[in-house]
Coordinates of C-alpha atoms in Angstrom, one line a residue:
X81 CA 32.8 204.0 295.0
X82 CA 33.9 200.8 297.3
X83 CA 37.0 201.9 297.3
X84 CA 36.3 206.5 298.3
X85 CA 33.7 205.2 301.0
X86 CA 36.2 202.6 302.7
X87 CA 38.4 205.4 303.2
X88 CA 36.4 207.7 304.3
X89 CA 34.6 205.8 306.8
X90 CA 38.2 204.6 308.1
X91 CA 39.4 208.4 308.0
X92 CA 36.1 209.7 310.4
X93 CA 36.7 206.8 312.4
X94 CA 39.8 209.0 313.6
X95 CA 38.5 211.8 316.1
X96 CA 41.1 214.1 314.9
X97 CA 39.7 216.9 316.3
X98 CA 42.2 219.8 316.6
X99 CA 42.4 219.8 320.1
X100 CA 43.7 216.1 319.9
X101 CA 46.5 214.2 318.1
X102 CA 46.3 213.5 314.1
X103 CA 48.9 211.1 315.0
X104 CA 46.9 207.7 314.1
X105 CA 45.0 209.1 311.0
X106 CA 49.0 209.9 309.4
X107 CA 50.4 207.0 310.3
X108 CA 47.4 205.1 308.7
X109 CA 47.9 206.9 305.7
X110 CA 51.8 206.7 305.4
X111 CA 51.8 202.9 305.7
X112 CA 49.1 203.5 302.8
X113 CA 51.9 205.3 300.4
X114 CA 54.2 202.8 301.0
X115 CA 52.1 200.2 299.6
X116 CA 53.0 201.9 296.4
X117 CA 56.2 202.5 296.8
X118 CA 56.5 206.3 297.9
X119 CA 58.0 207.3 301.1
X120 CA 56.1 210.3 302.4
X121 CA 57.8 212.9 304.3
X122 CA 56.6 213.3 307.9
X123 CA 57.0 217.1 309.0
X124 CA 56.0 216.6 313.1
X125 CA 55.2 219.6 315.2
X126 CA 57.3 221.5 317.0
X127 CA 55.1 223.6 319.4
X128 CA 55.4 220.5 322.3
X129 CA 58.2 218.7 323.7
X130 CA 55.9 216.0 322.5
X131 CA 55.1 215.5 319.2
X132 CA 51.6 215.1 318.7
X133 CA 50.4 216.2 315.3
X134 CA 52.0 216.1 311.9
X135 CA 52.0 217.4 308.5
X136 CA 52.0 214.6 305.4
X137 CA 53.7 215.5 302.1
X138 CA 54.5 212.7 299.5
X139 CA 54.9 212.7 295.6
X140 CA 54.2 210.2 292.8
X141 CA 57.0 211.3 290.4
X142 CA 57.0 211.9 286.7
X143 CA 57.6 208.9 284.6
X144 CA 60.8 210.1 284.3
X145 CA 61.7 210.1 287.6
X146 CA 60.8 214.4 287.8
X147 CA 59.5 214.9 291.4
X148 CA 59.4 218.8 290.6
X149 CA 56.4 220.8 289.1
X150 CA 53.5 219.2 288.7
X151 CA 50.2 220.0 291.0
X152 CA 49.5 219.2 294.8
X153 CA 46.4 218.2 296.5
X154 CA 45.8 219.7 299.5
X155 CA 43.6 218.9 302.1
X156 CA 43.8 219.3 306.4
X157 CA 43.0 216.0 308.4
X158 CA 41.6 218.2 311.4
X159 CA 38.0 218.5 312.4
X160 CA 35.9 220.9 314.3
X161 CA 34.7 219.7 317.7
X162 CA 31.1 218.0 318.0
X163 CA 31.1 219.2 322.4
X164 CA 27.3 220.2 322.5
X165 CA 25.8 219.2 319.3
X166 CA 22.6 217.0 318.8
X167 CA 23.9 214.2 316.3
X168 CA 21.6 211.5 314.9
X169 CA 23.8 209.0 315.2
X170 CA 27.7 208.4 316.4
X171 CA 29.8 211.8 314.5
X172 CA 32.9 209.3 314.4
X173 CA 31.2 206.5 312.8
X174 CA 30.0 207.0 309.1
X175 CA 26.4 206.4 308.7
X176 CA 25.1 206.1 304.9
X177 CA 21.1 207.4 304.8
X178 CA 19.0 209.0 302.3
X179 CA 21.8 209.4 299.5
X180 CA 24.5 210.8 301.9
X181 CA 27.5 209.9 304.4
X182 CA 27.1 211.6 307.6
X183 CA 30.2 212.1 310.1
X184 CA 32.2 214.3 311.6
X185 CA 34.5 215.6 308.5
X186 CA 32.7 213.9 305.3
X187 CA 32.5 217.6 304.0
X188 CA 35.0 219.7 305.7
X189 CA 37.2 217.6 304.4
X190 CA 37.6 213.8 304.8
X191 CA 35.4 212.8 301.8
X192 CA 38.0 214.9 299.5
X193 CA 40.7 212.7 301.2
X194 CA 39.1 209.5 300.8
X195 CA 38.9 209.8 297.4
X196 CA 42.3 210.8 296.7
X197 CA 43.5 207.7 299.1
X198 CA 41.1 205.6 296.9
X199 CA 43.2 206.4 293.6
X200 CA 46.4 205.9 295.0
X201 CA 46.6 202.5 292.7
X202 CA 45.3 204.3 290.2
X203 CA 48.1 207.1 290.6
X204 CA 50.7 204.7 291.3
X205 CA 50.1 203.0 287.9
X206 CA 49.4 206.3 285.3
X207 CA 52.2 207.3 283.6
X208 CA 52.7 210.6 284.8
X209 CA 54.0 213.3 282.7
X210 CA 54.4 215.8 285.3
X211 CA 54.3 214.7 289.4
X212 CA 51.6 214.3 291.7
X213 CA 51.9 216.0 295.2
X214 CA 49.5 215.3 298.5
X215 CA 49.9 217.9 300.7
X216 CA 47.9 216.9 304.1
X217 CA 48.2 219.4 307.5
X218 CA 46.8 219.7 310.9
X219 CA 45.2 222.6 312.9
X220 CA 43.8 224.2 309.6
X221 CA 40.4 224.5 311.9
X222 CA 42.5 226.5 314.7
X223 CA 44.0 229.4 312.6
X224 CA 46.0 227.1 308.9
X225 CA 48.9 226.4 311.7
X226 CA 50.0 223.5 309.9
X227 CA 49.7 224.3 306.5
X228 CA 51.6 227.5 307.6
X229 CA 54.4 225.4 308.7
X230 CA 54.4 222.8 305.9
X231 CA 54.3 225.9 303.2
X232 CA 57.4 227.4 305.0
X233 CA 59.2 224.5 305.0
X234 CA 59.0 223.8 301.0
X235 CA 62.1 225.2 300.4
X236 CA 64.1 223.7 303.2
X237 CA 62.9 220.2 301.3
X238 CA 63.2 221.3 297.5
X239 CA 59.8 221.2 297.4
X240 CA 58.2 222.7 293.8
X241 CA 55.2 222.3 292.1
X242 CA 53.3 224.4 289.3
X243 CA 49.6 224.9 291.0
X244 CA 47.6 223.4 293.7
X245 CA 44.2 222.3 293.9
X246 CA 42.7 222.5 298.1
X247 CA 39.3 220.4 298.2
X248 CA 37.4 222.3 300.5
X249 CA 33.7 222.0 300.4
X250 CA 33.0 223.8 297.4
X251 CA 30.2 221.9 295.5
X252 CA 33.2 220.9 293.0
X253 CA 32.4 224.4 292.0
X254 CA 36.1 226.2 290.7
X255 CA 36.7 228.8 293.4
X256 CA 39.6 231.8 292.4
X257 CA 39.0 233.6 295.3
X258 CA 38.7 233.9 299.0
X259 CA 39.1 236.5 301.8
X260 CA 41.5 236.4 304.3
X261 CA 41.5 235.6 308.3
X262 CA 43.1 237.9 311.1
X263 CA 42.0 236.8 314.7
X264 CA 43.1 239.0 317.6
X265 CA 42.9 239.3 321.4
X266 CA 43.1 243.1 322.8
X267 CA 44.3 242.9 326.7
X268 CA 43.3 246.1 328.4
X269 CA 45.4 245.7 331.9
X270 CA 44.0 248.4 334.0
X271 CA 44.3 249.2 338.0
X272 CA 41.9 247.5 340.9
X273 CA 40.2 249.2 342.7
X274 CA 37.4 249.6 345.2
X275 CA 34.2 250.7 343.3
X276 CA 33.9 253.5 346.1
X277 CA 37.6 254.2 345.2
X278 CA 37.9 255.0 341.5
X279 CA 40.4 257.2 341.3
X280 CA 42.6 254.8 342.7
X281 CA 42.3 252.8 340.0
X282 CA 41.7 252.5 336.0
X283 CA 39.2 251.1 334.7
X284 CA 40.1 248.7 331.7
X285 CA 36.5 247.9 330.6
X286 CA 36.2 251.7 329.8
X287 CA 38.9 251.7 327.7
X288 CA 38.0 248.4 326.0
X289 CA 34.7 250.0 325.2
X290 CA 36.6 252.7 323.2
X291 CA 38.3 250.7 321.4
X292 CA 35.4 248.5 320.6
X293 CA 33.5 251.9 318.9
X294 CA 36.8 253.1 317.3
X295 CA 36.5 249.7 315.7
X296 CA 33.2 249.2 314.9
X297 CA 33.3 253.0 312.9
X298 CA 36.3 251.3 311.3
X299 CA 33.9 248.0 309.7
X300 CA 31.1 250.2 309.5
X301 CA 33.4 252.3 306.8
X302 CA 34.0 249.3 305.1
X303 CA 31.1 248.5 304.5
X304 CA 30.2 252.0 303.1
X305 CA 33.0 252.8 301.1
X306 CA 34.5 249.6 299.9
X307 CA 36.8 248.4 298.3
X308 CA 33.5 246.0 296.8
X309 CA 33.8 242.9 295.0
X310 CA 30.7 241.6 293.8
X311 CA 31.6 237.9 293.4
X312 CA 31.7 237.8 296.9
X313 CA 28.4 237.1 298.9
X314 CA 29.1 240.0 300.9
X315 CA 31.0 242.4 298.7
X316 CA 33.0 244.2 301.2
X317 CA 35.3 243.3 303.8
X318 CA 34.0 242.5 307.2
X319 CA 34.8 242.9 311.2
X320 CA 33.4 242.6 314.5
X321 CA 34.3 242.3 318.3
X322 CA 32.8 238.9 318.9
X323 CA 33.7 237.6 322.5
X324 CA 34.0 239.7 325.2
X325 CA 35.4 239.9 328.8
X326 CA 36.3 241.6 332.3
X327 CA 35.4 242.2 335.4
X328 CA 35.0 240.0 338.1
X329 CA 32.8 241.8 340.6
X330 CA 29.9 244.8 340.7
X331 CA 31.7 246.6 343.3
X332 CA 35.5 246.1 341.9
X333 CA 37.2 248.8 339.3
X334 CA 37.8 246.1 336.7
X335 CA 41.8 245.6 336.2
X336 CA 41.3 243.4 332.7
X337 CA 39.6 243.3 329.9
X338 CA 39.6 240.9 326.5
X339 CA 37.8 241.7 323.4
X340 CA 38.3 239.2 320.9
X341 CA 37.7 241.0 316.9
X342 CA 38.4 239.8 313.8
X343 CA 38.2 240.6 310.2
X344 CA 37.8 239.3 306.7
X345 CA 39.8 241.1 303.8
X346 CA 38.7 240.9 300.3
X347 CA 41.3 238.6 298.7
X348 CA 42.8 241.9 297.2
X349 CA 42.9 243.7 300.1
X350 CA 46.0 243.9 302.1
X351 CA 45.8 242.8 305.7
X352 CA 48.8 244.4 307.2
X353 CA 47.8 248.1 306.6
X354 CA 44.5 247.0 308.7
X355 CA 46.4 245.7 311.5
X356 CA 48.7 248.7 311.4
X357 CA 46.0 251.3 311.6
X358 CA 44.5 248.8 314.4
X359 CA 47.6 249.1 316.3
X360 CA 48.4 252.5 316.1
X361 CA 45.3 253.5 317.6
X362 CA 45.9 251.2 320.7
X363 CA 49.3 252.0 321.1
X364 CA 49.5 255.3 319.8
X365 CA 46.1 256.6 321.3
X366 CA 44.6 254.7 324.2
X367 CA 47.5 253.5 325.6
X368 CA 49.0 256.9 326.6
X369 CA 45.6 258.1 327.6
X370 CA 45.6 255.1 330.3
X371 CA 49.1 255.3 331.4
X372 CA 48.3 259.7 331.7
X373 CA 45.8 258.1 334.4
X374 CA 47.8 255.0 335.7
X375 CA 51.4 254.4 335.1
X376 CA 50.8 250.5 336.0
X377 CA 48.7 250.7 332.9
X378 CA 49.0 249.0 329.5
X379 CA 47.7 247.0 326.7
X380 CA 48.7 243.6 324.4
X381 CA 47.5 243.2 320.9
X382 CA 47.8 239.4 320.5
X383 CA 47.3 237.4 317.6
X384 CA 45.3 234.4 317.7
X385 CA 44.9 233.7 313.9
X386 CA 45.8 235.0 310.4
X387 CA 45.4 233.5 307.1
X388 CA 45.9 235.0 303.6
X389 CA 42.9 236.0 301.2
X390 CA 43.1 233.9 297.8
X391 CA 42.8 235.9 294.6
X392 CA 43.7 233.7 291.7
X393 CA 43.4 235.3 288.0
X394 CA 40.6 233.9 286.0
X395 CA 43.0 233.4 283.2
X396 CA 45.4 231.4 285.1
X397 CA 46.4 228.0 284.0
X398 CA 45.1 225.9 286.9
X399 CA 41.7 227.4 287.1
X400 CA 41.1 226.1 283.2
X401 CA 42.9 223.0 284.0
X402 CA 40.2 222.4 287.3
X403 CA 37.8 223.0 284.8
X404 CA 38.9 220.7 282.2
X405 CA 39.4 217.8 284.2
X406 CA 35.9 218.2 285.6
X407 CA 35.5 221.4 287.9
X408 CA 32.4 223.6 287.8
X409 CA 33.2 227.2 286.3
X410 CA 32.1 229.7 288.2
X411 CA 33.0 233.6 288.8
X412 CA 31.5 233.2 292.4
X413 CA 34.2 233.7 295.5
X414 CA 33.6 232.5 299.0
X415 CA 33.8 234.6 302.5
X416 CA 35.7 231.5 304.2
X417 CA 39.3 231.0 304.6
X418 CA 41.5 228.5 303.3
X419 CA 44.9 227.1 302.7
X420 CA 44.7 227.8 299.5
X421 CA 46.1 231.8 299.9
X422 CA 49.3 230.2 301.8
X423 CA 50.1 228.0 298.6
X424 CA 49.0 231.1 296.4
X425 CA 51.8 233.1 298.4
X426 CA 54.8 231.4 297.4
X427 CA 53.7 231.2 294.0
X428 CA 51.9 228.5 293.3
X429 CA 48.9 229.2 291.3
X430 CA 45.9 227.4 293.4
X431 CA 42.4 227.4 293.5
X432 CA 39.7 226.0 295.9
X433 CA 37.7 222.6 294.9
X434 CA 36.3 219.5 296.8
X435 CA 32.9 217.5 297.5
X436 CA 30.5 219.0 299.5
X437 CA 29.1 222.6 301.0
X438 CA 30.3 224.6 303.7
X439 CA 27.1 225.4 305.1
X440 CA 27.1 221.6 306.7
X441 CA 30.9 221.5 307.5
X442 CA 30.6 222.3 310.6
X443 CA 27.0 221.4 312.4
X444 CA 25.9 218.3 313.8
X445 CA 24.9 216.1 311.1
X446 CA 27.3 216.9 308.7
X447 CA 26.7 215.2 305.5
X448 CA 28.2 214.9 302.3
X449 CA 26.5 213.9 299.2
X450 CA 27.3 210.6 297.5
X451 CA 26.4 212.5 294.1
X452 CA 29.5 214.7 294.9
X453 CA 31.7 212.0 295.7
X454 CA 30.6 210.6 292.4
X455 CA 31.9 214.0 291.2
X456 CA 35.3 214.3 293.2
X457 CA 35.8 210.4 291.7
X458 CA 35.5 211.6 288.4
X459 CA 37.3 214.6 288.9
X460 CA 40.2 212.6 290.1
X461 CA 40.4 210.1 287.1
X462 CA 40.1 212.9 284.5
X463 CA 43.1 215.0 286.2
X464 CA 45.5 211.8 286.5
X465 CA 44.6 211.4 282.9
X466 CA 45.5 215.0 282.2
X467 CA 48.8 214.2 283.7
X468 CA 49.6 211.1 281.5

């Protein structure tokens, strides 16, 4: 495993968090690829005047020069951040102890791209039949923003493949299925006012609070009447107002308030109606209510983060061919998002599986087992054999 655990002790040597740059950590990799003669395609972002972070995207061809088809490897190069955790030992430097690598990112998901970096000369020398794709983003921790872009770009850059294979910590378990993501902010904007004054102004922390028990009748109804899905740990789709804000005084008619909700959607349950029913209630209901009281009065519905669910069919080639070359059948499905549902959604048949579990990925100490590098090694030479 020389070859896996050089790379991914030099990959967590690179604090990538997402607040920073993944700058280095490509860069490092591209001069990799050229090594073996394949020019990677660097897609920078476009959110700065500076460019800071950068999707990777490079193929190993067919033997016959065929660069489309084939299946991807997907992975993000971000990390969570590691501000107020109790760590054992430096979360940037990879410390081997008791049968596992600890480090920021040897789960979630740096061991899965330090094994595929430690094949490249394996890669570079099969004889593929079909092409090999690495598909690397940024920001997947902040809301998928890079796989997002790299996904809408495919077309721009011919960019085909057949199926896709995303190595988040799974256990090397075969995972068909995940929900989705939607993130939003609410921005109740009322009227200041002098507490002995309220009819002067509107208070947006009352109207917040309405909307926070329309919504939690809306989860609650979920959770009652389904859809269900029992290969799911929890079998229905979930939501909550998690964060919270407003006011800045005891004596002061609040003018703003932020609640902060989100919810998971079974993977075949469609997000949009949600969000539709979310809005119309704000827009449709509240918001005329407040403005019948203030004219100065409004609200924003802003969203923060959306990711598709992931609901592969179990007879679908890739999930047999993740199995063959090594994968663990299973009919389980996972609560967490992905980038796999973004790949899924242009038609590429994909399904979640990588070293490691999730329930590590992102506390201090995060660990991965050797065992499952092992595995993800294994894994790796049975699909480039697959493709010969």
């Amino acid at each position: 495993m020389n070859s896996s655990l050089d790379w991914i002790t030099r990959l967590v040597s690179f604090d990538t968090t997402s607040r920073d740059s993944n700058l280095d950590l490509i860069d490092c990799i591209a001069d990799e690829l050229r090594k073996y003669g394949v020019e990677p395609l660097i897609l920078a972002n476009e959110d700065d005047a500076e460019v800071r972070k950068a999707n990777l995207f490079a193929t190993f061809p067919a033997h016959d020069g065929t660069t489309e088809g084939g299946v991807i490897l997907s992975g993000h190069t971000d990390v969570v951040p590691v501000d107020g955790q109790n760590w054992d030992s430096d979360p940037f430097t990879v410390q081997e102890r008791d049968g596992r690598l600890y480090g920021r990112g040897t789960a979630d998901m740096k061991g899965y791209l330090g094994v595929i970096l430690g094949k490249l000369e394996h890669i570079s020398q099969a004889k593929l039949s079909k092409p090999l794709h690495l598909a690397f983003s940024y920001d997947e921790e902040v809301g998928l923003l890079g796989a997002q872009r790299m996904v809408g770009q495919f077309a721009e850059h011919g960019i085909k493949a057949d199926s896709c294979i995303v190595g988040e910590p799974s256990g090397m378990r075969v995972v068909r299925g995940h929900k989705s993501i939607n993130l939003f902010v609410a921005r109740f904007h009322g009227v200041a006012a002098h507490s002995s004054l309220t009819p002067n102004g509107l208070n947006a922390i009352h109207y917040a609070g309405r909307f926070i028990e329309f919504y939690r009748q809306l989860t609650q109804g979920w959770k009652d009447n389904g859809p269900f899905d029992d290969a799911y740990p929890v079998s229905f789709t979930t939501g909550g107002v998690n964060v919270i804000s407003g006011g800045i005084a005891g004596n002061t008619v609040p003018d703003l308030c932020e609640v902060e909700f989100e919810f998971r959607a079974l993977g075949t349950v469609k997000a949009d109606p949600i969000v539709a029913q979310i809005r119309e209630f704000l827009v449709d209901v509240l918001e005329p209510e407040m403005k019948a009281e203030n004219p100065a009065a409004s609200i924003e519905l802003v969203t923060k983060a959306r990711g598709p669910g992931l609901d592969t069919d179990d007879d679908a080639a890739v999930v047999q061919f993740a199995v063959d070359c090594g994968g663990l059948a299973t009919d389980e499905k996972v609560t967490y998002g992905t980038e796999a549902g973004l790949f899924h959604g242009v038609g590429i048949e994909t399904v979640v599986c990588g070293p490691g579990e999730i329930a590590v990925a992102h506390a201090a100490n995060e660990y991965v087992e050797l065992e499952q590098i092992e595995a993800c090694e294994a894994f790796m030479d049975s699909l480039i054999e697959h493709l010969e």
